[in-house]
PDB file of N, CA and C in Angstrom:
ATOM      1  N   MET I   1      10.029  90.748  39.237  1.00 87.00           N
ATOM      2  CA  MET I   1       8.534  89.820  39.395  1.00 87.00           C
ATOM      3  C   MET I   1       8.608  88.915  38.009  1.00 87.00           C
ATOM      4  N   VAL I   2       8.811  87.570  37.767  1.00 92.00           N
ATOM      5  CA  VAL I   2       9.145  86.435  36.678  1.00 92.00           C
ATOM      6  C   VAL I   2       7.551  86.314  35.861  1.00 92.00           C
ATOM      7  N   THR I   3       8.533  86.515  34.977  1.00 95.00           N
ATOM      8  CA  THR I   3       6.756  86.370  34.655  1.00 95.00           C
ATOM      9  C   THR I   3       6.646  85.113  33.435  1.00 95.00           C
ATOM     10  N   PRO I   4       6.159  84.316  32.682  1.00 96.00           N
ATOM     11  CA  PRO I   4       5.785  83.903  31.997  1.00 96.00           C
ATOM     12  C   PRO I   4       6.668  83.499  30.646  1.00 96.00           C
ATOM     13  N   ASP I   5       5.892  84.683  30.374  1.00 96.00           N
ATOM     14  CA  ASP I   5       7.252  85.101  29.299  1.00 96.00           C
ATOM     15  C   ASP I   5       9.120  84.635  29.346  1.00 96.00           C
ATOM     16  N   ASP I   6       9.470  85.663  30.038  1.00 96.00           N
ATOM     17  CA  ASP I   6      10.518  85.272  31.043  1.00 96.00           C
ATOM     18  C   ASP I   6      10.929  83.756  30.708  1.00 96.00           C
ATOM     19  N   ILE I   7      10.499  83.163  31.727  1.00 96.00           N
ATOM     20  CA  ILE I   7      10.257  81.979  32.077  1.00 96.00           C
ATOM     21  C   ILE I   7      10.374  81.085  30.808  1.00 96.00           C
ATOM     22  N   LYS I   8      10.378  81.400  29.487  1.00 97.00           N
ATOM     23  CA  LYS I   8       9.535  80.905  28.571  1.00 97.00           C
ATOM     24  C   LYS I   8      10.939  81.229  27.626  1.00 97.00           C
ATOM     25  N   GLY I   9      11.042  82.641  27.406  1.00 97.00           N
ATOM     26  CA  GLY I   9      12.239  82.804  26.712  1.00 97.00           C
ATOM     27  C   GLY I   9      13.507  82.410  28.141  1.00 97.00           C
ATOM     28  N   TRP I  10      14.224  81.835  28.852  1.00 97.00           N
ATOM     29  CA  TRP I  10      15.581  81.480  29.396  1.00 97.00           C
ATOM     30  C   TRP I  10      15.716  79.848  28.491  1.00 97.00           C
ATOM     31  N   ILE I  11      13.814  79.595  28.721  1.00 98.00           N
ATOM     32  CA  ILE I  11      14.192  77.571  28.607  1.00 98.00           C
ATOM     33  C   ILE I  11      14.475  77.500  27.427  1.00 98.00           C
ATOM     34  N   THR I  12      13.938  78.285  26.464  1.00 97.00           N
ATOM     35  CA  THR I  12      13.892  78.565  24.397  1.00 97.00           C
ATOM     36  C   THR I  12      15.781  78.608  24.226  1.00 97.00           C
ATOM     37  N   GLU I  13      16.468  79.676  25.067  1.00 97.00           N
ATOM     38  CA  GLU I  13      17.641  79.789  25.209  1.00 97.00           C
ATOM     39  C   GLU I  13      18.355  78.529  25.339  1.00 97.00           C
ATOM     40  N   LYS I  14      17.907  77.548  25.688  1.00 97.00           N
ATOM     41  CA  LYS I  14      18.795  76.485  25.981  1.00 97.00           C
ATOM     42  C   LYS I  14      18.334  75.366  26.173  1.00 97.00           C
ATOM     43  N   LEU I  15      17.021  74.945  25.358  1.00 98.00           N
ATOM     44  CA  LEU I  15      16.371  73.882  24.756  1.00 98.00           C
ATOM     45  C   LEU I  15      15.737  74.054  23.810  1.00 98.00           C
ATOM     46  N   PRO I  16      15.885  73.046  23.103  1.00 97.00           N
ATOM     47  CA  PRO I  16      14.430  73.254  21.743  1.00 97.00           C
ATOM     48  C   PRO I  16      13.669  72.993  22.142  1.00 97.00           C
ATOM     49  N   CYS I  17      12.467  73.636  21.666  1.00 98.00           N
ATOM     50  CA  CYS I  17      11.133  73.406  21.644  1.00 98.00           C
ATOM     51  C   CYS I  17      10.339  73.428  20.222  1.00 98.00           C
ATOM     52  N   ASP I  18      10.056  72.588  20.041  1.00 98.00           N
ATOM     53  CA  ASP I  18       8.864  72.208  18.872  1.00 98.00           C
ATOM     54  C   ASP I  18       7.442  73.673  19.132  1.00 98.00           C
ATOM     55  N   HIS I  19       6.883  73.382  20.075  1.00 98.00           N
ATOM     56  CA  HIS I  19       6.055  74.518  21.199  1.00 98.00           C
ATOM     57  C   HIS I  19       6.088  74.366  22.492  1.00 98.00           C
ATOM     58  N   ILE I  20       5.781  75.583  23.134  1.00 98.00           N
ATOM     59  CA  ILE I  20       6.019  75.791  24.743  1.00 98.00           C
ATOM     60  C   ILE I  20       4.847  76.270  25.083  1.00 98.00           C
ATOM     61  N   GLU I  21       3.723  76.710  25.594  1.00 97.00           N
ATOM     62  CA  GLU I  21       2.783  77.155  26.817  1.00 97.00           C
ATOM     63  C   GLU I  21       3.500  77.152  28.400  1.00 97.00           C
ATOM     64  N   LEU I  22       3.397  78.864  28.911  1.00 97.00           N
ATOM     65  CA  LEU I  22       3.829  78.786  30.249  1.00 97.00           C
ATOM     66  C   LEU I  22       2.734  79.611  30.098  1.00 97.00           C
ATOM     67  N   ASP I  23       2.499  79.640  32.029  1.00 96.00           N
ATOM     68  CA  ASP I  23       1.530  80.298  32.359  1.00 96.00           C
ATOM     69  C   ASP I  23       1.875  80.482  34.105  1.00 96.00           C
ATOM     70  N   GLY I  24       1.390  81.810  34.678  1.00 94.00           N
ATOM     71  CA  GLY I  24       1.986  81.814  35.970  1.00 94.00           C
ATOM     72  C   GLY I  24       0.730  82.681  37.604  1.00 94.00           C
ATOM     73  N   ASP I  25       1.613  83.156  38.110  1.00 90.00           N
ATOM     74  CA  ASP I  25       1.428  84.075  38.916  1.00 90.00           C
ATOM     75  C   ASP I  25       2.225  84.638  39.481  1.00 90.00           C
ATOM     76  N   GLY I  26       3.363  85.253  39.137  1.00 86.00           N
ATOM     77  CA  GLY I  26       5.029  85.305  39.839  1.00 86.00           C
ATOM     78  C   GLY I  26       5.966  84.275  40.785  1.00 86.00           C
ATOM     79  N   GLN I  27       4.620  83.398  40.858  1.00 84.00           N
ATOM     80  CA  GLN I  27       5.237  82.739  42.061  1.00 84.00           C
ATOM     81  C   GLN I  27       4.760  81.564  41.278  1.00 84.00           C
ATOM     82  N   HIS I  28       3.895  80.649  40.950  1.00 91.00           N
ATOM     83  CA  HIS I  28       3.271  79.140  40.833  1.00 91.00           C
ATOM     84  C   HIS I  28       3.041  79.204  39.201  1.00 91.00           C
ATOM     85  N   PHE I  29       3.512  78.873  38.763  1.00 96.00           N
ATOM     86  CA  PHE I  29       3.684  78.581  37.123  1.00 96.00           C
ATOM     87  C   PHE I  29       3.679  77.392  36.510  1.00 96.00           C
ATOM     88  N   GLN I  30       2.915  76.879  35.914  1.00 97.00           N
ATOM     89  CA  GLN I  30       2.284  75.900  34.798  1.00 97.00           C
ATOM     90  C   GLN I  30       3.065  75.981  33.386  1.00 97.00           C
ATOM     91  N   ALA I  31       3.379  74.338  32.658  1.00 98.00           N
ATOM     92  CA  ALA I  31       4.277  75.034  31.741  1.00 98.00           C
ATOM     93  C   ALA I  31       3.708  73.233  30.511  1.00 98.00           C
ATOM     94  N   VAL I  32       3.596  73.544  29.832  1.00 98.00           N
ATOM     95  CA  VAL I  32       3.501  72.818  28.804  1.00 98.00           C
ATOM     96  C   VAL I  32       4.601  73.310  27.892  1.00 98.00           C
ATOM     97  N   ILE I  33       5.516  71.797  27.143  1.00 98.00           N
ATOM     98  CA  ILE I  33       6.976  72.056  26.580  1.00 98.00           C
ATOM     99  C   ILE I  33       7.464  70.732  25.899  1.00 98.00           C
ATOM    100  N   VAL I  34       7.311  70.667  24.336  1.00 98.00           N
ATOM    101  CA  VAL I  34       8.065  69.999  23.244  1.00 98.00           C
ATOM    102  C   VAL I  34       8.971  70.303  22.752  1.00 98.00           C
ATOM    103  N   SER I  35       9.214  69.705  23.205  1.00 98.00           N
ATOM    104  CA  SER I  35      10.986  69.150  22.965  1.00 98.00           C
ATOM    105  C   SER I  35      11.263  67.977  21.786  1.00 98.00           C
ATOM    106  N   PRO I  36      11.928  67.822  21.298  1.00 98.00           N
ATOM    107  CA  PRO I  36      12.239  66.840  20.364  1.00 98.00           C
ATOM    108  C   PRO I  36      13.755  66.609  21.385  1.00 98.00           C
ATOM    109  N   ALA I  37      14.627  67.492  22.028  1.00 98.00           N
ATOM    110  CA  ALA I  37      15.085  67.457  23.252  1.00 98.00           C
ATOM    111  C   ALA I  37      14.687  65.474  23.965  1.00 98.00           C
ATOM    112  N   PHE I  38      13.442  65.608  24.136  1.00 98.00           N
ATOM    113  CA  PHE I  38      13.186  64.850  25.657  1.00 98.00           C
ATOM    114  C   PHE I  38      13.030  62.945  24.468  1.00 98.00           C
ATOM    115  N   SER I  39      12.794  62.856  23.373  1.00 98.00           N
ATOM    116  CA  SER I  39      13.309  61.748  22.720  1.00 98.00           C
ATOM    117  C   SER I  39      13.761  61.004  23.644  1.00 98.00           C
ATOM    118  N   GLY I  40      13.573  59.711  23.662  1.00 98.00           N
ATOM    119  CA  GLY I  40      14.418  58.105  24.542  1.00 98.00           C
ATOM    120  C   GLY I  40      15.148  58.594  26.087  1.00 98.00           C
ATOM    121  N   LYS I  41      14.055  60.145  26.341  1.00 98.00           N
ATOM    122  CA  LYS I  41      14.507  59.723  27.632  1.00 98.00           C
ATOM    123  C   LYS I  41      12.736  59.734  28.810  1.00 98.00           C
ATOM    124  N   ASN I  42      12.988  59.789  29.830  1.00 98.00           N
ATOM    125  CA  ASN I  42      11.424  59.088  30.947  1.00 98.00           C
ATOM    126  C   ASN I  42      12.047  60.470  31.384  1.00 98.00           C
ATOM    127  N   MET I  43      10.122  60.617  32.131  1.00 97.00           N
ATOM    128  CA  MET I  43       9.953  61.707  32.445  1.00 97.00           C
ATOM    129  C   MET I  43      11.149  62.502  33.127  1.00 97.00           C
ATOM    130  N   ILE I  44      11.788  61.890  34.319  1.00 97.00           N
ATOM    131  CA  ILE I  44      12.101  62.932  35.088  1.00 97.00           C
ATOM    132  C   ILE I  44      13.951  62.931  34.123  1.00 97.00           C
ATOM    133  N   GLN I  45      13.496  62.579  33.532  1.00 98.00           N
ATOM    134  CA  GLN I  45      15.412  63.014  32.654  1.00 98.00           C
ATOM    135  C   GLN I  45      14.639  64.791  31.664  1.00 98.00           C
ATOM    136  N   GLN I  46      13.701  64.276  31.496  1.00 98.00           N
ATOM    137  CA  GLN I  46      13.225  65.050  30.101  1.00 98.00           C
ATOM    138  C   GLN I  46      12.394  66.144  31.285  1.00 98.00           C
ATOM    139  N   HIS I  47      12.774  66.486  32.734  1.00 98.00           N
ATOM    140  CA  HIS I  47      12.482  67.276  34.084  1.00 98.00           C
ATOM    141  C   HIS I  47      14.133  67.811  33.954  1.00 98.00           C
ATOM    142  N   ARG I  48      14.634  67.100  33.714  1.00 97.00           N
ATOM    143  CA  ARG I  48      15.738  67.372  34.397  1.00 97.00           C
ATOM    144  C   ARG I  48      16.268  68.431  33.763  1.00 97.00           C
ATOM    145  N   LEU I  49      15.740  68.208  32.397  1.00 98.00           N
ATOM    146  CA  LEU I  49      16.593  68.932  30.702  1.00 98.00           C
ATOM    147  C   LEU I  49      16.264  70.706  31.208  1.00 98.00           C
ATOM    148  N   VAL I  50      14.899  71.029  31.584  1.00 98.00           N
ATOM    149  CA  VAL I  50      13.717  71.895  31.395  1.00 98.00           C
ATOM    150  C   VAL I  50      14.726  72.319  32.801  1.00 98.00           C
ATOM    151  N   TYR I  51      14.936  71.625  34.099  1.00 96.00           N
ATOM    152  CA  TYR I  51      15.329  72.447  35.835  1.00 96.00           C
ATOM    153  C   TYR I  51      16.651  73.946  34.948  1.00 96.00           C
ATOM    154  N   ASP I  52      17.571  72.390  33.678  1.00 96.00           N
ATOM    155  CA  ASP I  52      18.812  72.677  33.656  1.00 96.00           C
ATOM    156  C   ASP I  52      19.408  73.652  32.731  1.00 96.00           C
ATOM    157  N   ALA I  53      18.151  73.829  31.982  1.00 97.00           N
ATOM    158  CA  ALA I  53      17.901  74.645  31.514  1.00 97.00           C
ATOM    159  C   ALA I  53      17.813  76.039  32.656  1.00 97.00           C
ATOM    160  N   LEU I  54      16.525  76.390  33.202  1.00 96.00           N
ATOM    161  CA  LEU I  54      16.291  76.927  33.843  1.00 96.00           C
ATOM    162  C   LEU I  54      17.650  77.493  34.598  1.00 96.00           C
ATOM    163  N   GLY I  55      19.676  76.339  34.651  1.00 94.00           N
ATOM    164  CA  GLY I  55      19.549  77.082  35.616  1.00 94.00           C
ATOM    165  C   GLY I  55      19.082  77.488  37.019  1.00 94.00           C
ATOM    166  N   ALA I  56      20.157  77.936  38.231  1.00 93.00           N
ATOM    167  CA  ALA I  56      19.908  78.768  39.188  1.00 93.00           C
ATOM    168  C   ALA I  56      18.429  80.128  39.270  1.00 93.00           C
ATOM    169  N   ARG I  57      18.398  80.357  38.007  1.00 92.00           N
ATOM    170  CA  ARG I  57      16.722  81.260  38.259  1.00 92.00           C
ATOM    171  C   ARG I  57      15.645  79.341  39.296  1.00 92.00           C
ATOM    172  N   MET I  58      15.979  78.754  38.652  1.00 88.00           N
ATOM    173  CA  MET I  58      14.417  78.066  39.231  1.00 88.00           C
ATOM    174  C   MET I  58      14.934  77.979  41.055  1.00 88.00           C
ATOM    175  N   HIS I  59      15.821  78.485  41.455  1.00 82.00           N
ATOM    176  CA  HIS I  59      16.002  78.234  42.732  1.00 82.00           C
ATOM    177  C   HIS I  59      15.624  79.321  43.542  1.00 82.00           C
ATOM    178  N   ALA I  60      15.779  80.724  42.517  1.00 86.00           N
ATOM    179  CA  ALA I  60      16.180  82.509  42.627  1.00 86.00           C
ATOM    180  C   ALA I  60      15.664  82.956  42.929  1.00 86.00           C
ATOM    181  N   GLN I  61      14.705  82.854  41.717  1.00 88.00           N
ATOM    182  CA  GLN I  61      13.784  83.067  41.026  1.00 88.00           C
ATOM    183  C   GLN I  61      12.510  82.578  41.089  1.00 88.00           C
ATOM    184  N   ILE I  62      12.689  80.782  40.787  1.00 91.00           N
ATOM    185  CA  ILE I  62      10.867  80.457  40.178  1.00 91.00           C
ATOM    186  C   ILE I  62      10.413  80.382  41.941  1.00 91.00           C
ATOM    187  N   HIS I  63       9.635  80.093  42.184  1.00 86.00           N
ATOM    188  CA  HIS I  63       9.678  79.466  43.486  1.00 86.00           C
ATOM    189  C   HIS I  63       8.876  77.962  43.720  1.00 86.00           C
ATOM    190  N   ALA I  64       7.972  77.875  42.637  1.00 93.00           N
ATOM    191  CA  ALA I  64       7.754  76.553  41.455  1.00 93.00           C
ATOM    192  C   ALA I  64       7.512  76.881  40.479  1.00 93.00           C
ATOM    193  N   LEU I  65       7.568  75.512  39.268  1.00 96.00           N
ATOM    194  CA  LEU I  65       6.799  75.046  38.292  1.00 96.00           C
ATOM    195  C   LEU I  65       6.146  73.495  37.937  1.00 96.00           C
ATOM    196  N   SER I  66       5.396  73.223  37.381  1.00 97.00           N
ATOM    197  CA  SER I  66       4.771  72.453  36.853  1.00 97.00           C
ATOM    198  C   SER I  66       5.046  72.176  35.075  1.00 97.00           C
ATOM    199  N   MET I  67       4.999  70.759  35.215  1.00 97.00           N
ATOM    200  CA  MET I  67       5.813  70.949  34.013  1.00 97.00           C
ATOM    201  C   MET I  67       4.843  69.847  33.394  1.00 97.00           C
ATOM    202  N   LYS I  68       4.554  69.620  31.977  1.00 98.00           N
ATOM    203  CA  LYS I  68       3.754  68.743  30.997  1.00 98.00           C
ATOM    204  C   LYS I  68       5.115  68.999  30.533  1.00 98.00           C
ATOM    205  N   THR I  69       6.213  67.377  29.802  1.00 98.00           N
ATOM    206  CA  THR I  69       6.527  67.578  28.794  1.00 98.00           C
ATOM    207  C   THR I  69       6.149  66.697  28.042  1.00 98.00           C
ATOM    208  N   TYR I  70       6.590  67.025  26.265  1.00 98.00           N
ATOM    209  CA  TYR I  70       6.439  65.553  25.434  1.00 98.00           C
ATOM    210  C   TYR I  70       6.683  65.738  24.206  1.00 98.00           C
ATOM    211  N   THR I  71       7.633  64.677  24.046  1.00 98.00           N
ATOM    212  CA  THR I  71       8.722  64.007  22.903  1.00 98.00           C
ATOM    213  C   THR I  71       7.173  65.412  21.516  1.00 98.00           C
ATOM    214  N   PRO I  72       7.967  64.996  20.037  1.00 98.00           N
ATOM    215  CA  PRO I  72       7.174  66.099  18.969  1.00 98.00           C
ATOM    216  C   PRO I  72       5.748  65.088  18.942  1.00 98.00           C
ATOM    217  N   GLU I  73       6.850  63.663  18.723  1.00 97.00           N
ATOM    218  CA  GLU I  73       5.535  63.010  18.636  1.00 97.00           C
ATOM    219  C   GLU I  73       4.373  62.592  19.083  1.00 97.00           C
ATOM    220  N   ASP I  74       4.823  62.544  20.407  1.00 97.00           N
ATOM    221  CA  ASP I  74       3.699  62.157  21.927  1.00 97.00           C
ATOM    222  C   ASP I  74       2.320  63.477  21.273  1.00 97.00           C
ATOM    223  N   TRP I  75       3.305  64.514  21.870  1.00 97.00           N
ATOM    224  CA  TRP I  75       2.253  65.674  21.303  1.00 97.00           C
ATOM    225  C   TRP I  75       1.777  65.932  19.882  1.00 97.00           C
ATOM    226  N   ALA I  76       1.720  65.479  18.961  1.00 97.00           N
ATOM    227  CA  ALA I  76       0.761  64.320  17.958  1.00 97.00           C
ATOM    228  C   ALA I  76       0.526  63.579  17.729  1.00 97.00           C
ATOM    229  N   SER I  77       0.181  62.899  18.652  1.00 96.00           N
ATOM    230  CA  SER I  77      -0.666  61.672  18.932  1.00 96.00           C
ATOM    231  C   SER I  77      -1.645  61.763  20.344  1.00 96.00           C
ATOM    232  N   ARG I  78      -1.574  63.482  21.104  1.00 92.00           N
ATOM    233  CA  ARG I  78      -2.239  62.950  22.373  1.00 92.00           C
ATOM    234  C   ARG I  78      -4.406  63.099  21.518  1.00 92.00           C
TER     235      ARG I  78
END
């Protein structure tokens, strides 16, 4: 069974993250991800970076992932 820590590790292997929170039940996961790689990108582009970091795992091992993505600047101003 996939754990939130597994997903966190897979994302941070490929994407620089200033902050990442993951929660889930083994099938459905929720994430808050703060990355400088998101700067200058719209929400769809930001989510695509996360999906790219997860690669084939997104289809094979993760049933559902909802996420909120932030640039470091957006995160700091919340």
